[in-house]
Every structure is written in C-alpha cells, then in structure tokens.
mmCIF file of C-alpha atoms in Angstrom:
data_model
loop_
_atom_site.group_PDB
_atom_site.id
_atom_site.type_symbol
_atom_site.label_atom_id
_atom_site.label_comp_id
_atom_site.label_asym_id
_atom_site.label_seq_id
_atom_site.Cartn_x
_atom_site.Cartn_y
_atom_site.Cartn_z
ATOM 1 C CA MET E 1 -0.281 0.243 -0.093
ATOM 2 C CA SER E 2 1.554 3.294 -1.108
ATOM 3 C CA ALA E 3 2.065 6.113 1.690
ATOM 4 C CA LYS E 4 -0.373 8.807 1.827
ATOM 5 C CA PRO E 5 1.241 12.367 0.071
ATOM 6 C CA ASP E 6 1.788 15.023 2.689
ATOM 7 C CA LEU E 7 -0.975 18.076 3.143
ATOM 8 C CA LYS E 8 -0.349 20.964 5.223
ATOM 9 C CA ILE E 9 -3.467 22.292 7.044
ATOM 10 C CA VAL E 10 -3.395 25.842 8.055
ATOM 11 C CA LEU E 11 -6.325 26.397 10.433
ATOM 12 C CA CYS E 12 -7.409 29.886 10.484
ATOM 13 C CA SER E 13 -8.211 31.586 13.981
ATOM 14 C CA PRO E 14 -10.529 32.874 14.813
ATOM 15 C CA ARG E 15 -13.001 30.707 13.002
ATOM 16 C CA GLY E 16 -16.407 29.269 14.054
ATOM 17 C CA PHE E 17 -19.003 30.260 16.630
ATOM 18 C CA CYS E 18 -19.252 33.984 17.832
ATOM 19 C CA ALA E 19 -20.701 35.205 21.013
ATOM 20 C CA GLY E 20 -23.981 36.205 19.454
ATOM 21 C CA VAL E 21 -24.178 32.850 17.800
ATOM 22 C CA VAL E 22 -23.204 30.849 21.247
ATOM 23 C CA ARG E 23 -26.002 33.105 22.978
ATOM 24 C CA ALA E 24 -28.614 32.283 20.471
ATOM 25 C CA ILE E 25 -28.509 28.520 20.547
ATOM 26 C CA ASP E 26 -27.876 28.824 24.420
ATOM 27 C CA THR E 27 -30.979 30.326 24.327
ATOM 28 C CA VAL E 28 -33.155 27.527 22.588
ATOM 29 C CA GLU E 29 -31.038 24.914 24.639
ATOM 30 C CA ARG E 30 -31.686 26.696 28.085
ATOM 31 C CA ALA E 31 -35.628 26.933 27.233
ATOM 32 C CA LEU E 32 -35.657 23.270 26.315
ATOM 33 C CA ASP E 33 -34.259 22.381 29.766
ATOM 34 C CA LYS E 34 -36.311 24.710 31.703
ATOM 35 C CA TYR E 35 -39.701 24.842 29.819
ATOM 36 C CA GLY E 36 -39.756 21.294 28.055
ATOM 37 C CA ALA E 37 -40.474 20.738 24.394
ATOM 38 C CA PRO E 38 -41.588 21.932 22.322
ATOM 39 C CA VAL E 39 -39.851 25.456 21.992
ATOM 40 C CA TYR E 40 -40.980 27.061 18.786
ATOM 41 C CA VAL E 41 -38.068 28.990 16.594
ATOM 42 C CA ARG E 42 -38.774 31.834 14.219
ATOM 43 C CA HIS E 43 -36.632 31.325 11.273
ATOM 44 C CA GLU E 44 -33.403 29.133 11.701
ATOM 45 C CA ILE E 45 -31.776 30.221 14.861
ATOM 46 C CA VAL E 46 -28.743 30.558 13.073
ATOM 47 C CA HIS E 47 -27.890 29.576 9.691
ATOM 48 C CA ASN E 48 -26.507 25.916 10.039
ATOM 49 C CA LYS E 49 -28.421 22.979 9.399
ATOM 50 C CA TYR E 50 -26.235 20.773 11.589
ATOM 51 C CA VAL E 51 -27.228 23.201 14.357
ATOM 52 C CA VAL E 52 -30.843 23.359 13.425
ATOM 53 C CA ASP E 53 -31.158 19.507 13.105
ATOM 54 C CA GLY E 54 -29.238 18.976 16.278
ATOM 55 C CA LEU E 55 -31.990 21.358 17.899
ATOM 56 C CA LYS E 56 -34.759 19.584 16.076
ATOM 57 C CA LYS E 57 -33.985 16.493 17.736
ATOM 58 C CA LYS E 58 -34.015 17.928 21.380
ATOM 59 C CA GLY E 59 -37.619 19.378 20.560
ATOM 60 C CA ALA E 60 -37.110 22.601 18.862
ATOM 61 C CA ILE E 61 -39.786 23.446 16.150
ATOM 62 C CA PHE E 62 -38.618 25.859 13.358
ATOM 63 C CA VAL E 63 -41.133 27.696 11.809
ATOM 64 C CA GLU E 64 -41.092 30.807 9.069
ATOM 65 C CA GLU E 65 -43.898 32.915 10.747
ATOM 66 C CA LEU E 66 -45.552 33.000 13.875
ATOM 67 C CA ALA E 67 -48.769 32.319 12.085
ATOM 68 C CA GLU E 68 -47.522 28.831 11.872
ATOM 69 C CA ILE E 69 -47.447 28.611 16.036
ATOM 70 C CA PRO E 70 -50.717 26.728 17.305
ATOM 71 C CA GLU E 71 -53.142 29.224 19.104
ATOM 72 C CA ASN E 72 -53.255 29.176 23.069
ATOM 73 C CA THR E 73 -49.747 27.650 23.051
ATOM 74 C CA THR E 74 -47.743 28.222 26.539
ATOM 75 C CA ALA E 75 -44.492 27.003 24.652
ATOM 76 C CA PRO E 76 -41.417 29.568 24.434
ATOM 77 C CA VAL E 77 -41.259 31.325 21.230
ATOM 78 C CA VAL E 78 -37.573 32.115 20.097
ATOM 79 C CA PHE E 79 -36.451 35.234 17.798
ATOM 80 C CA SER E 80 -33.558 33.938 15.782
ATOM 81 C CA ALA E 81 -30.060 35.655 15.935
ATOM 82 C CA HIS E 82 -30.444 37.821 12.951
ATOM 83 C CA GLY E 83 -33.193 40.027 14.525
ATOM 84 C CA VAL E 84 -36.738 40.651 13.628
ATOM 85 C CA PRO E 85 -39.169 43.494 12.419
ATOM 86 C CA LYS E 86 -40.819 45.219 15.100
ATOM 87 C CA SER E 87 -44.325 43.902 13.929
ATOM 88 C CA VAL E 88 -43.100 40.215 15.052
ATOM 89 C CA PRO E 89 -42.612 40.975 18.797
ATOM 90 C CA ALA E 90 -46.051 43.109 18.517
ATOM 91 C CA ASP E 91 -47.735 40.035 16.925
ATOM 92 C CA ALA E 92 -46.555 37.676 19.426
ATOM 93 C CA GLN E 93 -47.600 39.874 22.394
ATOM 94 C CA SER E 94 -51.359 40.484 20.706
ATOM 95 C CA ARG E 95 -51.592 36.550 20.796
ATOM 96 C CA ASN E 96 -50.051 36.355 24.510
ATOM 97 C CA LEU E 97 -47.273 34.201 23.104
ATOM 98 C CA PHE E 98 -44.324 33.931 25.900
ATOM 99 C CA SER E 99 -41.215 35.020 23.316
ATOM 100 C CA LEU E 100 -37.411 34.829 24.049
ATOM 101 C CA ASP E 101 -35.190 37.483 22.270
ATOM 102 C CA ALA E 102 -32.265 35.754 20.945
ATOM 103 C CA THR E 103 -31.349 38.538 18.549
ATOM 104 C CA CYS E 104 -27.777 39.402 18.596
ATOM 105 C CA PRO E 105 -26.693 42.341 20.860
ATOM 106 C CA LEU E 106 -24.519 43.659 17.690
ATOM 107 C CA VAL E 107 -27.671 43.412 15.442
ATOM 108 C CA THR E 108 -29.687 45.190 18.138
ATOM 109 C CA LYS E 109 -27.465 47.781 18.093
ATOM 110 C CA VAL E 110 -27.744 48.555 14.322
ATOM 111 C CA HIS E 111 -31.405 48.756 15.146
ATOM 112 C CA ARG E 112 -30.991 51.260 17.745
ATOM 113 C CA GLU E 113 -28.381 53.648 15.748
ATOM 114 C CA ALA E 114 -31.437 53.637 13.085
ATOM 115 C CA ALA E 115 -33.847 54.393 15.300
ATOM 116 C CA ILE E 116 -31.929 57.353 16.574
ATOM 117 C CA HIS E 117 -31.268 58.549 13.081
ATOM 118 C CA PHE E 118 -35.090 58.407 12.523
ATOM 119 C CA LYS E 119 -35.653 60.550 15.702
ATOM 120 C CA ARG E 120 -33.327 62.934 14.559
ATOM 121 C CA GLY E 121 -35.356 63.497 11.238
ATOM 122 C CA ARG E 122 -32.774 61.666 9.090
ATOM 123 C CA GLU E 123 -33.017 59.936 5.874
ATOM 124 C CA ILE E 124 -31.354 56.519 6.632
ATOM 125 C CA PHE E 125 -29.498 54.473 4.034
ATOM 126 C CA LEU E 126 -29.095 50.673 4.917
ATOM 127 C CA ILE E 127 -25.961 48.637 3.476
ATOM 128 C CA GLY E 128 -26.641 45.202 3.154
ATOM 129 C CA HIS E 129 -28.228 42.354 1.072
ATOM 130 C CA SER E 130 -31.922 42.489 0.495
ATOM 131 C CA HIS E 131 -34.266 39.381 1.725
ATOM 132 C CA HIS E 132 -31.208 38.669 4.475
ATOM 133 C CA PRO E 133 -33.629 38.191 7.612
ATOM 134 C CA GLU E 134 -31.314 40.539 9.193
ATOM 135 C CA VAL E 135 -31.881 43.314 6.729
ATOM 136 C CA VAL E 136 -35.542 42.383 6.564
ATOM 137 C CA GLY E 137 -35.382 42.929 10.525
ATOM 138 C CA THR E 138 -33.370 46.245 10.268
ATOM 139 C CA LEU E 139 -35.872 47.632 7.726
ATOM 140 C CA GLY E 140 -38.906 46.637 9.767
ATOM 141 C CA GLN E 141 -37.491 48.744 12.836
ATOM 142 C CA LEU E 142 -38.943 51.781 11.263
ATOM 143 C CA PRO E 143 -41.842 52.771 9.102
ATOM 144 C CA PRO E 144 -41.942 51.911 5.261
ATOM 145 C CA GLY E 145 -40.006 54.223 3.072
ATOM 146 C CA ALA E 146 -38.006 55.458 6.127
ATOM 147 C CA VAL E 147 -34.696 53.266 5.260
ATOM 148 C CA THR E 148 -33.295 52.941 1.722
ATOM 149 C CA LEU E 149 -31.207 49.363 1.091
ATOM 150 C CA ILE E 150 -27.728 50.086 -0.703
ATOM 151 C CA GLU E 151 -26.883 46.923 -1.881
ATOM 152 C CA THR E 152 -23.884 47.839 -4.497
ATOM 153 C CA ALA E 153 -21.282 50.345 -5.055
ATOM 154 C CA GLU E 154 -23.400 51.277 -8.251
ATOM 155 C CA ASP E 155 -26.576 52.012 -5.825
ATOM 156 C CA ALA E 156 -24.029 54.466 -4.022
ATOM 157 C CA LYS E 157 -23.128 55.913 -7.106
ATOM 158 C CA THR E 158 -26.777 56.593 -8.458
ATOM 159 C CA ILE E 159 -28.698 57.144 -5.176
ATOM 160 C CA THR E 160 -30.643 60.209 -5.025
ATOM 161 C CA PRO E 161 -31.800 61.285 -1.386
ATOM 162 C CA GLN E 162 -34.573 63.941 -0.705
ATOM 163 C CA ASP E 163 -31.942 66.189 1.430
ATOM 164 C CA PRO E 164 -28.010 65.245 0.901
ATOM 165 C CA ASP E 165 -27.150 67.336 4.273
ATOM 166 C CA ASN E 166 -29.380 65.292 6.095
ATOM 167 C CA LEU E 167 -28.507 61.738 5.743
ATOM 168 C CA ALA E 168 -27.280 58.662 7.824
ATOM 169 C CA PHE E 169 -25.804 54.928 7.042
ATOM 170 C CA VAL E 170 -26.118 51.754 9.265
ATOM 171 C CA THR E 171 -24.604 48.178 7.924
ATOM 172 C CA GLN E 172 -25.509 44.767 7.959
ATOM 173 C CA THR E 173 -23.067 43.049 10.472
ATOM 174 C CA THR E 174 -21.930 40.217 8.136
ATOM 175 C CA LEU E 175 -20.793 42.251 5.247
ATOM 176 C CA SER E 176 -17.294 42.019 3.528
ATOM 177 C CA ILE E 177 -14.949 44.543 4.913
ATOM 178 C CA ASP E 178 -13.670 45.580 1.776
ATOM 179 C CA ASP E 179 -16.983 46.006 0.047
ATOM 180 C CA THR E 180 -18.347 48.152 2.566
ATOM 181 C CA ALA E 181 -15.669 50.139 2.930
ATOM 182 C CA GLU E 182 -15.645 51.133 -0.744
ATOM 183 C CA ILE E 183 -19.552 51.571 -0.668
ATOM 184 C CA VAL E 184 -18.975 54.169 2.333
ATOM 185 C CA ALA E 185 -16.393 55.676 0.867
ATOM 186 C CA LEU E 186 -18.672 56.672 -2.034
ATOM 187 C CA LEU E 187 -21.411 57.696 0.176
ATOM 188 C CA LYS E 188 -18.847 59.750 1.925
ATOM 189 C CA GLU E 189 -17.285 61.564 -0.920
ATOM 190 C CA ARG E 190 -20.836 62.139 -2.378
ATOM 191 C CA PHE E 191 -22.473 63.354 0.677
ATOM 192 C CA PRO E 192 -19.664 64.544 3.138
ATOM 193 C CA ASN E 193 -22.234 65.403 5.739
ATOM 194 C CA ILE E 194 -23.415 61.755 5.881
ATOM 195 C CA ASN E 195 -23.982 60.559 9.769
ATOM 196 C CA GLY E 196 -22.167 56.853 10.220
ATOM 197 C CA PRO E 197 -21.938 54.932 13.037
ATOM 198 C CA HIS E 198 -19.781 55.699 16.195
ATOM 199 C CA LYS E 199 -18.104 51.936 16.111
ATOM 200 C CA GLU E 200 -18.164 50.100 13.011
ATOM 201 C CA ASP E 201 -21.412 48.271 12.464
ATOM 202 C CA ILE E 202 -19.857 45.108 10.953
ATOM 203 C CA CYS E 203 -19.223 42.834 14.081
ATOM 204 C CA TYR E 204 -16.002 41.878 15.520
ATOM 205 C CA ALA E 205 -16.398 38.126 14.230
ATOM 206 C CA THR E 206 -17.251 38.857 10.751
ATOM 207 C CA THR E 207 -14.118 41.324 10.858
ATOM 208 C CA ASN E 208 -11.686 38.863 12.282
ATOM 209 C CA ARG E 209 -12.585 35.981 10.589
ATOM 210 C CA GLN E 210 -12.105 37.969 6.980
ATOM 211 C CA LEU E 211 -8.684 39.107 8.226
ATOM 212 C CA ALA E 212 -7.809 35.442 9.170
ATOM 213 C CA VAL E 213 -8.624 34.408 5.703
ATOM 214 C CA LYS E 214 -6.615 37.479 4.331
ATOM 215 C CA LYS E 215 -3.662 35.955 5.848
ATOM 216 C CA VAL E 216 -3.925 32.427 4.951
ATOM 217 C CA ALA E 217 -5.621 32.653 1.353
ATOM 218 C CA PRO E 218 -2.770 33.874 -0.514
ATOM 219 C CA VAL E 219 0.043 30.863 1.197
ATOM 220 C CA VAL E 220 -2.539 27.788 0.314
ATOM 221 C CA ASP E 221 -3.544 25.753 -2.713
ATOM 222 C CA ALA E 222 -6.936 25.894 -1.371
ATOM 223 C CA LEU E 223 -9.147 26.778 0.982
ATOM 224 C CA ILE E 224 -12.440 25.257 2.707
ATOM 225 C CA VAL E 225 -14.953 27.427 4.406
ATOM 226 C CA VAL E 226 -16.911 25.436 6.574
ATOM 227 C CA GLY E 227 -20.737 27.135 6.297
ATOM 228 C CA ALA E 228 -24.051 26.829 4.740
ATOM 229 C CA PRO E 229 -24.827 28.566 1.380
ATOM 230 C CA ASN E 230 -27.400 30.843 3.143
ATOM 231 C CA SER E 231 -24.871 32.318 5.780
ATOM 232 C CA SER E 232 -23.783 35.960 4.619
ATOM 233 C CA ASN E 233 -20.548 35.876 6.877
ATOM 234 C CA SER E 234 -19.375 32.612 5.190
ATOM 235 C CA GLN E 235 -20.224 33.509 1.818
ATOM 236 C CA ARG E 236 -18.122 36.583 2.444
ATOM 237 C CA LEU E 237 -15.283 34.265 3.690
ATOM 238 C CA ARG E 238 -15.286 32.577 0.318
ATOM 239 C CA GLU E 239 -15.103 35.800 -1.653
ATOM 240 C CA VAL E 240 -12.328 37.276 0.263
ATOM 241 C CA ALA E 241 -10.359 33.731 -0.181
ATOM 242 C CA GLU E 242 -10.824 34.384 -3.874
ATOM 243 C CA ARG E 243 -9.936 38.042 -3.679
ATOM 244 C CA GLU E 244 -6.628 37.312 -1.850
ATOM 245 C CA GLY E 245 -5.757 35.215 -4.706
ATOM 246 C CA CYS E 246 -6.674 31.472 -3.710
ATOM 247 C CA LYS E 247 -7.332 29.398 -6.788
ATOM 248 C CA ILE E 248 -9.903 26.905 -5.014
ATOM 249 C CA ALA E 249 -12.114 28.487 -2.332
ATOM 250 C CA VAL E 250 -15.079 26.396 -1.834
ATOM 251 C CA LEU E 251 -17.928 26.467 0.940
ATOM 252 C CA ALA E 252 -19.015 22.976 2.550
ATOM 253 C CA GLN E 253 -21.705 22.376 5.217
ATOM 254 C CA ARG E 254 -19.992 18.839 5.813
ATOM 255 C CA ALA E 255 -17.335 16.609 4.518
ATOM 256 C CA THR E 256 -19.878 14.910 2.265
ATOM 257 C CA ASP E 257 -19.885 18.137 0.460
ATOM 258 C CA ILE E 258 -16.555 18.006 -0.777
ATOM 259 C CA ASP E 259 -15.705 17.688 -4.374
ATOM 260 C CA TRP E 260 -12.382 15.465 -4.191
ATOM 261 C CA GLY E 261 -11.928 16.163 -7.906
ATOM 262 C CA LYS E 262 -10.863 19.882 -7.033
ATOM 263 C CA PHE E 263 -8.513 18.766 -4.259
ATOM 264 C CA GLY E 264 -6.283 16.084 -6.300
ATOM 265 C CA ASN E 265 -3.120 18.068 -6.488
ATOM 266 C CA ILE E 266 -3.082 20.425 -3.632
ATOM 267 C CA ALA E 267 0.007 20.269 -0.958
ATOM 268 C CA SER E 268 -1.718 22.793 1.103
ATOM 269 C CA LEU E 269 -5.228 23.893 2.376
ATOM 270 C CA GLY E 270 -6.676 26.246 4.487
ATOM 271 C CA ILE E 271 -9.657 25.742 6.654
ATOM 272 C CA THR E 272 -11.953 28.339 8.526
ATOM 273 C CA ALA E 273 -15.579 28.142 9.309
ATOM 274 C CA GLY E 274 -18.414 30.857 9.459
ATOM 275 C CA ALA E 275 -19.440 32.425 12.598
ATOM 276 C CA SER E 276 -22.579 29.868 12.822
ATOM 277 C CA ALA E 277 -20.653 26.897 11.777
ATOM 278 C CA PRO E 278 -19.597 24.370 14.828
ATOM 279 C CA GLU E 279 -16.029 23.228 15.320
ATOM 280 C CA VAL E 280 -17.120 19.647 15.269
ATOM 281 C CA ILE E 281 -17.645 19.651 11.552
ATOM 282 C CA VAL E 282 -14.037 21.135 10.962
ATOM 283 C CA GLU E 283 -12.897 18.175 12.673
ATOM 284 C CA GLU E 284 -15.374 16.079 10.409
ATOM 285 C CA ILE E 285 -13.537 17.544 7.141
ATOM 286 C CA MET E 286 -10.009 17.419 8.597
ATOM 287 C CA ASP E 287 -10.723 13.579 9.583
ATOM 288 C CA ALA E 288 -11.778 13.094 5.776
ATOM 289 C CA PHE E 289 -8.516 14.414 4.567
ATOM 290 C CA ALA E 290 -6.517 12.400 6.956
ATOM 291 C CA GLU E 291 -8.354 9.332 5.296
ATOM 292 C CA ARG E 292 -6.433 10.608 1.866
ATOM 293 C CA TYR E 293 -3.103 12.621 3.184
ATOM 294 C CA THR E 294 -0.693 12.858 6.060
ATOM 295 C CA LEU E 295 -1.797 16.111 7.815
ATOM 296 C CA HIS E 296 0.663 18.491 9.249
ATOM 297 C CA VAL E 297 -1.313 20.882 10.903
ATOM 298 C CA GLU E 298 -0.418 24.662 11.874
ATOM 299 C CA THR E 299 -2.719 27.315 13.017
ATOM 300 C CA VAL E 300 -2.669 31.056 11.796
ATOM 301 C CA SER E 301 -4.116 33.314 13.982
ATOM 302 C CA ALA E 302 -5.296 36.976 13.351
ATOM 303 C CA ALA E 303 -7.046 38.040 16.661
ATOM 304 C CA GLU E 304 -8.007 36.786 20.297
ATOM 305 C CA GLU E 305 -11.475 36.309 21.021
ATOM 306 C CA ASN E 306 -13.242 36.793 24.385
ATOM 307 C CA GLU E 307 -16.579 38.399 24.049
ATOM 308 C CA PHE E 308 -19.538 36.932 25.877
ATOM 309 C CA PHE E 309 -22.973 38.251 25.677
ATOM 310 C CA PRO E 310 -25.415 37.564 28.803
ATOM 311 C CA LEU E 311 -28.439 35.249 27.747
ATOM 312 C CA PRO E 312 -31.804 36.659 27.860
ATOM 313 C CA ARG E 313 -33.229 37.246 31.533
ATOM 314 C CA GLN E 314 -35.877 34.585 31.460
ATOM 315 C CA VAL E 315 -33.154 31.679 30.400
ATOM 316 C CA ARG E 316 -30.462 32.873 32.745
ATOM 317 C CA PRO E 317 -29.081 30.454 35.290
ATOM 318 C CA GLU E 318 -30.704 31.048 39.092
ATOM 319 C CA ALA E 319 -27.099 31.232 40.130
ATOM 320 C CA ALA E 320 -26.245 34.023 37.827
ATOM 321 C CA ALA E 321 -29.522 36.407 39.184
ATOM 322 C CA GLU E 322 -28.180 35.916 42.754
#
C-alpha cells in the first residue's frame, strides 16, 4: 500500500461560533431544559443545518412565521439571532405568546442606531443584502420608506436622497469589510455630511474571520469555508479567499459536500468556519482529508476573541441572578 501524500493544513483563527451565535443556541437549549419541548423558533436560529437539526432532535420546532404556531400554546417562542421586524414581537404580544429574543446584541445595536437617526429626522441608508433576515429585521424597525437599501457600489453612486445634507447610514453586521468600505467611501465622497455609526457596524467576529482568511488564502493551494450557502458571513469568507488569490475556495456544510476532484493536486489547504458553523464539522472535514493525506497542521491567528453576551433574562441560570 503506497504512502499517503503529505498535506499541510492551515487552520484560520478565529473561526466558527461567535458570541452572538453561542447566545442564540444557548437560549434555545436553556428554554428546552427549563420549559420542556416544544420550543418554537422563528426562522433558523442561526444559518447552519447541523445546528438546526441538532436542536430539532431536542424538541425545537422551526417556523418561518408566527402564524404557524398553534393558538393558545404556552410553549416559548424564540426569535433568531438575525433579529426581527418590530411587527413580530407586537404580533407575539397580541397572541399572548411567551417570547424570548435571541437577537445578537450587535444587531440590536444597529437597530438602535437606525431608530436614533430616524428620531433626528435623517434619511437612512442601510448597506446590506436584500431578503437576508437581518436586513429584513432592520428595515422593519422603522416605518416603510424610512430606510433605503444600498446593496452595491453602483447603488451608492446613483442613489438620489431627498436632502443630501441630512443623511445617515447603518450596515448589516456580516458584510465584506472591503466591499462595505468601498460603498461607505463613495457615500462620504458624494455626501460629506452623512452620519455614520460611532463604532463600525460590521461585527468583530465577521471582521476577525475575514482578517484570518486574508492571512491564509495567499499561502495555500485551496481553502474550505465551513458554512451554509445562506450564511452571509460564510459566503463573504469564500469571496475574501478568492479576492486574496486563492485558486480553489469553496463552501462546505459537511465533509460529504467536498468535491474531491478539486483537491487532487494540492500540497496545502486552509480551513476556516463561518460564525454559525460548529467546530465539530471542521474536525469532520479534517478527518476526511486524513483518510487521503498525511496531515501536518498549523494555526494562523488574526485576533484573540473573548466576547460574551448574557442570555435573555428568562433563561439565565438562577445562580447568575443572585
């Protein structure tokens, strides 16, 4: 039997779960422990099939709209990490549903910024991707027409506000740092008085994972991003790898997604994971490569992360409340 070829694995750090994702998943699990099954969850709690399937097995029921939840239920209803339009908690309250808000605090920060700009009478631009649940939630914080979505640099070049001197912008938290910087630069060039966030809206986890990929992508033959196709931050990691010159940059939800034909002649492989992808899948993919190669593993770090977000009050451990 011939010896397996060598393969250098370069792990990006940080990768995988961020504090907002941990908080959201823990919220569902604590609700199941405290109140029992079922626990209803509006939309995927985070964009990862492995995580969602694991919670389903424990008794979580995922719905897209509150209308799918039975009348008169006393079961908890959890709002996903991406945030929801204001109409959703209002609807839950009108139906006397017991709701738990697992919105990431960094998304809530964007909601508050938008509300302050609106209160001050400013026309608001939201830089983001249409139909993404986070964007739908942010747009839904204010009356229709109060926020205009900007998706591309072309939008930034052509948008015509009512009052160019009374503008503000906020952004989706999971965007490409570089793409967003280009759009913001165009807006500031056209509208010098535009009000931006005091602290950048793109979250620390998105930024740090992209910085790690920027370090690794130019020095490996291929890079795998563990993440789901509908995960914005995972898709941005793949795009960053391509932009940094990595010839083979792919997204994989599980090891079974790997197209081995693409990885036949590589000597080095970078691996990262989107903010909603669990480390167990990184290990699963490394095991799959270990069956075909002799692995030599190193880690490249771009930042240290120690952020922690407290759980919603209703599901905090009793000890923490004392």
